[in-house]
Every structure is written in structure tokens, then in C-alpha cells.
XYZ file of C-alpha atoms in Angstrom:
298
model
C -6.718 -2.500 -26.061
C -6.798 0.905 -24.745
C -5.403 1.365 -21.326
C -7.447 4.251 -19.507
C -6.173 6.101 -16.432
C -8.727 4.137 -14.368
C -7.181 0.678 -15.501
C -3.782 1.860 -14.736
C -4.947 3.142 -11.362
C -6.580 -0.196 -10.481
C -3.308 -2.101 -11.382
C -1.270 0.582 -9.366
C -3.489 0.236 -6.433
C -3.132 -3.373 -6.199
C 0.677 -3.309 -6.933
C 1.044 -0.607 -4.136
C -0.850 -2.760 -1.667
C 1.101 -5.900 -2.338
C 4.372 -3.876 -1.872
C 3.131 -2.854 1.517
C 2.432 -6.602 2.353
C 5.956 -7.326 1.223
C 7.296 -4.740 3.501
C 6.191 -6.656 6.516
C 8.702 -9.289 5.584
C 11.309 -6.602 5.976
C 10.126 -5.824 9.495
C 10.000 -9.465 10.376
C 13.484 -10.451 9.372
C 15.676 -7.347 9.897
C 17.251 -7.259 13.353
C 16.182 -3.734 14.104
C 13.745 -2.758 16.760
C 10.106 -2.055 15.991
C 10.380 1.754 16.864
C 13.745 2.055 15.307
C 12.919 0.660 11.965
C 9.808 2.979 11.938
C 12.118 5.845 12.618
C 14.324 4.880 9.706
C 11.432 4.358 7.264
C 10.018 7.776 7.990
C 13.326 9.589 8.022
C 14.544 7.941 4.719
C 11.056 8.836 3.243
C 11.383 12.266 4.475
C 14.708 12.927 2.900
C 13.191 11.537 -0.459
C 10.169 13.932 -0.134
C 12.428 16.791 0.685
C 14.369 16.193 -2.532
C 11.165 15.896 -4.580
C 9.679 19.178 -3.116
C 12.855 20.903 -4.067
C 13.088 19.318 -7.519
C 9.590 20.215 -8.453
C 9.377 23.630 -6.849
C 6.415 22.796 -4.413
C 6.138 25.189 -1.542
C 5.455 24.506 2.084
C 1.965 25.678 3.245
C 1.554 29.203 4.614
C -1.224 28.262 6.964
C -0.132 27.526 10.510
C -3.059 25.315 11.098
C -2.114 23.396 7.910
C 1.348 22.847 9.120
C 0.382 21.859 12.463
C -2.077 19.321 11.331
C 0.472 17.844 8.925
C 3.066 17.522 11.744
C 0.348 15.915 14.024
C -0.477 13.508 11.290
C 3.148 12.497 11.271
C 3.218 11.814 15.077
C 0.201 9.463 14.668
C 1.688 7.765 11.578
C 4.909 7.242 13.506
C 3.239 5.451 16.254
C 0.985 3.601 13.834
C 3.972 2.106 12.137
C 5.805 1.227 15.436
C 2.704 -0.358 16.848
C 2.141 -2.339 13.608
C 5.752 -3.429 13.635
C 5.282 -4.786 17.310
C 2.132 -6.666 16.029
C 4.130 -8.214 13.253
C 6.707 -9.497 15.625
C 3.945 -10.849 17.895
C 1.187 -12.479 15.569
C 2.829 -12.312 12.029
C 2.434 -9.922 9.055
C -0.908 -11.397 8.057
C -2.907 -10.922 11.258
C -1.165 -7.626 11.988
C -1.965 -5.974 8.611
C -5.579 -7.181 8.935
C -5.806 -5.621 12.280
C -4.201 -2.345 10.916
C -6.783 -2.339 8.213
C -9.506 -1.799 10.935
C -8.621 1.905 10.579
C -11.759 2.234 8.497
C -13.753 1.811 11.783
C -11.643 4.177 13.683
C -12.131 6.705 11.020
C -15.903 6.211 11.268
C -15.757 6.669 15.057
C -13.684 9.978 14.478
C -16.153 11.256 12.039
C -18.943 10.664 14.287
C -17.431 12.122 17.584
C -15.713 14.988 15.919
C -17.411 15.797 12.627
C -21.015 14.709 13.387
C -21.080 12.285 10.629
C -23.851 9.563 11.095
C -23.036 6.037 10.188
C -25.312 3.994 7.887
C -26.964 0.764 8.845
C -24.452 -1.059 6.467
C -21.409 0.393 8.259
C -22.906 -0.564 11.739
C -23.490 -3.995 10.380
C -19.914 -4.240 9.179
C -18.701 -3.124 12.590
C -20.548 -6.146 14.046
C -19.146 -8.489 11.429
C -15.457 -7.158 12.109
C -15.964 -7.789 15.838
C -17.083 -11.423 15.226
C -14.135 -11.844 12.868
C -11.518 -10.629 15.157
C -12.811 -12.994 18.020
C -12.520 -15.830 15.644
C -9.025 -14.903 14.739
C -7.942 -14.107 18.344
C -9.016 -17.263 20.353
C -7.091 -19.826 18.465
C -4.168 -17.418 18.344
C -4.104 -16.959 22.181
C -4.120 -20.758 22.668
C -0.608 -21.386 20.982
C 0.993 -17.889 21.062
C 1.808 -16.240 24.488
C 2.231 -12.783 22.861
C -1.015 -13.135 20.991
C -3.058 -10.910 23.228
C -0.533 -8.194 23.069
C -0.089 -8.582 19.235
C -3.865 -8.379 18.626
C -4.282 -5.339 20.936
C -1.303 -3.322 19.617
C -2.428 -4.102 16.051
C -5.766 -2.585 16.695
C -4.094 0.395 18.285
C -2.005 0.812 15.222
C -5.225 1.033 13.218
C -6.369 3.771 15.398
C -3.113 5.635 14.926
C -3.476 5.391 11.139
C -7.097 6.564 11.207
C -5.925 9.647 13.340
C -3.152 10.345 10.941
C -5.654 10.314 7.950
C -8.140 12.541 9.832
C -5.318 15.130 10.492
C -4.397 15.121 6.705
C -8.078 15.971 6.152
C -7.881 18.811 8.450
C -4.655 20.067 6.878
C -6.304 20.138 3.637
C -9.282 22.018 4.852
C -6.987 24.633 6.177
C -5.017 24.929 2.964
C -4.727 22.918 -0.165
C -1.196 21.418 0.460
C 0.956 20.034 -2.368
C 1.741 16.194 -1.932
C 5.651 16.359 -1.365
C 5.621 19.280 1.234
C 2.667 17.550 2.986
C 4.545 14.261 3.157
C 7.724 16.067 4.296
C 5.947 17.677 7.266
C 4.379 14.332 8.029
C 7.886 12.849 8.084
C 9.041 15.623 10.402
C 6.250 14.814 12.922
C 6.965 11.089 12.675
C 10.696 11.581 13.416
C 10.105 13.968 16.173
C 7.587 11.474 17.696
C 9.955 8.290 17.464
C 13.117 9.785 18.649
C 12.567 9.466 22.334
C 10.775 5.924 22.481
C 13.447 4.532 20.118
C 16.430 5.635 22.329
C 14.514 4.238 25.343
C 13.264 0.969 23.888
C 15.338 0.247 20.927
C 18.885 1.639 21.808
C 20.250 -1.875 21.670
C 18.601 -2.590 18.274
C 18.947 0.878 16.461
C 21.711 0.293 13.909
C 21.448 -2.336 11.149
C 23.918 -5.358 11.719
C 25.064 -5.649 8.182
C 25.035 -4.201 4.617
C 22.108 -6.489 3.664
C 19.951 -5.228 6.752
C 20.959 -1.465 5.693
C 19.894 -2.143 2.105
C 16.509 -3.692 3.246
C 15.773 -0.743 5.375
C 16.714 1.632 2.636
C 14.221 -0.319 0.351
C 11.678 0.084 3.174
C 11.978 3.641 3.455
C 12.080 4.398 -0.245
C 9.847 1.789 -1.853
C 7.204 1.428 0.935
C 7.110 4.732 2.374
C 7.381 6.741 -1.016
C 6.703 4.635 -4.008
C 3.864 2.535 -2.683
C 2.153 5.383 -0.998
C 2.601 7.402 -4.196
C 0.823 4.685 -6.255
C -2.118 4.496 -3.782
C -2.432 8.361 -3.605
C -2.495 8.507 -7.458
C -4.930 5.607 -7.779
C -7.544 6.368 -5.190
C -9.072 9.641 -6.857
C -9.366 7.978 -10.131
C -11.490 5.043 -9.006
C -14.937 4.552 -7.560
C -15.365 4.184 -3.866
C -16.709 0.788 -4.152
C -13.715 -0.374 -6.339
C -11.212 1.225 -4.164
C -12.548 -0.451 -1.037
C -12.387 -3.838 -2.724
C -8.898 -3.211 -4.020
C -7.543 -2.112 -0.847
C -8.262 -5.576 0.565
C -5.359 -6.815 -1.565
C -2.963 -5.560 1.188
C -4.224 -7.736 4.155
C -4.742 -10.648 1.806
C -1.325 -10.388 0.459
C 0.139 -10.216 3.867
C -1.922 -13.216 5.045
C -0.816 -15.321 1.915
C 2.754 -14.236 2.683
C 2.212 -15.353 6.374
C 0.846 -18.713 5.459
C 2.886 -19.970 2.417
C 6.192 -18.128 2.879
C 6.456 -17.869 6.706
C 4.456 -21.187 7.322
C 2.338 -19.642 10.175
C -0.297 -21.999 11.301
C -3.843 -20.468 10.393
C -6.698 -22.826 11.197
C -10.149 -22.977 9.518
C -11.799 -20.910 12.354
C -9.055 -18.173 11.824
C -9.838 -18.199 7.939
C -13.424 -17.922 8.619
C -12.679 -14.900 10.876
C -10.333 -13.458 8.258
C -13.108 -13.834 5.556
C -15.582 -12.234 7.806
C -13.247 -9.298 8.758
C -12.394 -8.706 5.023
C -15.936 -8.591 4.084
C -16.528 -6.168 7.142
C -13.647 -3.897 5.956
C -15.036 -3.797 2.573
C -18.563 -2.952 3.694
C -17.287 -0.415 6.003
C -15.503 1.392 3.066
C -18.694 1.865 1.267
C -20.763 5.075 1.641
C -24.310 5.479 0.756
C -25.082 7.466 -2.307
C -26.425 10.952 -1.603
C -30.262 11.157 -1.873
C -31.355 12.990 -4.876
C -33.893 15.704 -4.175
C -37.192 15.633 -6.135
C -37.937 18.547 -8.290
C -41.422 19.792 -9.174
């Protein structure tokens, strides 16, 4: 059996998404604050990307606009991670990762407001499905979890932060084609700069890891999730069709939900499973773009 780059890409994308789901377990159990562990993750990842940029001789972008948008992307990413961590503590890894995946719809809103991109009927339908799905997930959660409302709200905001970060990366690449390692280094600089003050204000009692195991887990979170998993996804996405990419990216919230249910024994009732299924379908449909219309030639 011959393994093509596309087959390797599909396997790599699934593996990268599952690694992200496992990263939520580190956030759940390491006794470090939500903002602090986001700062550690980006700082450790930034050091790795600095080393890789030096090792492979990749240069920083010369365009001021490209550098500015790369740093701004890091600022949004920093708050995306911190808010996602807050949501993990409030409603668990599964629901929080599902809410973070709603970034597809925030990206569509950004494209509509700032770039004049119209949404298809399929994407509008998927938005309606996602709203119904979130309502089905939220109502039972609010009944038995006093932090449920905050967790759901901050999880959705984390999706908006991720979408804004990705939109800034697009703007950076439009200004100048930036190599991957310098780009991620600049993103790390923006993330660290954004998180220093809120970390010191909110997590100064929970900044340092308590023991060597927590330190190793944070190191794994920074190197494996921030660098390795992102690297697999960045490698895989350009090699796959948009339809297959949208489907495989659903493995991240699915993996997190299964971890939540089977490993953390979080109660998820039938209504929430139905809402989860609707939301996953909506995310998949929202990731699809209509094929360009072929002009008829005489």
C-alpha cells in the first residue's frame, strides 16, 4: 500500500487534533491559573520557534504591516487560550473545546464585516443549527453547574479570539509572505506581552508550578500542543480538500468530549448529546465553501 502525502496529512491532522484534546487535561489538573498556564504555553512555544527560526535560517519579515499583524494575532491568541482555560475549569474540556470551535462562525462574521465576503445559504443554515445546539447544551448545564453560564460565555469569547487571531495571520501574509517559524515567534511575542499584566493581577497566587510533575506537564503543554500539534495541523491543511479538512477538524471537540465523559466522568445527558451532534454538524457545514461558478464560454 502506497502512502501519499494526502494520506499522511489526514492521519497527521487527526493526531494533532487529538493532542489538542489531551492538552485540556493538563489545564484541568495542573494547579496553575488559566492566564498563567496560557502565558507559560506561549512563552515555551516562543522559545522553541526562536530556536527553529535560527536553526533553519528563516528571516523575520521586513514589512512593518506584516510584523504588526503577526504580533496582534498573538495578542488575540493569548486571550483565546486564557478564556478557553477558564471555560475548561467551568464546564469541562469537552463543552469548552466545542465552544472554542465556533470560531468558524466568528471568522465568517469578520469576513462579512471587514472583507465584504457574503455568506452562503448553507453557512447561514449552519449558524442556525449551531445556535440551537448551544441552547440544548447550555440549559441542562445551567441547572447543575453554578459556573455554567460563565463557562459557556467565556468559551464562546475564546472562539472569537481564535478567529481574530487567524484573521490577523491572513492580513500578515497579505502584507508579506512570512516563513512559519518567524511568524509563530512574532505571534508568541504578542501573546506573552498581552498576558503578562492579567497574569500578574489575576494569577499571581497560582503562577509557578507546585512540583516537578506540574513543571513537566506545562513543558509538554508548551512544546507538544503549541509547537508539535500546530505544526501537524499547519502541514496537513494545505494538502487536503476543504471538505475533508472541515470533517477531520471535528476530531478535536469530539476527542475532548469523549475525554470529558469517559475519563473525567462529566455528566452529559441525552439533550446535551443531541445539542453536541447538532453543533458538530453545524461546524462542519460552516467550514464548507461553495465551489466557484464556472463561466460559460461561447
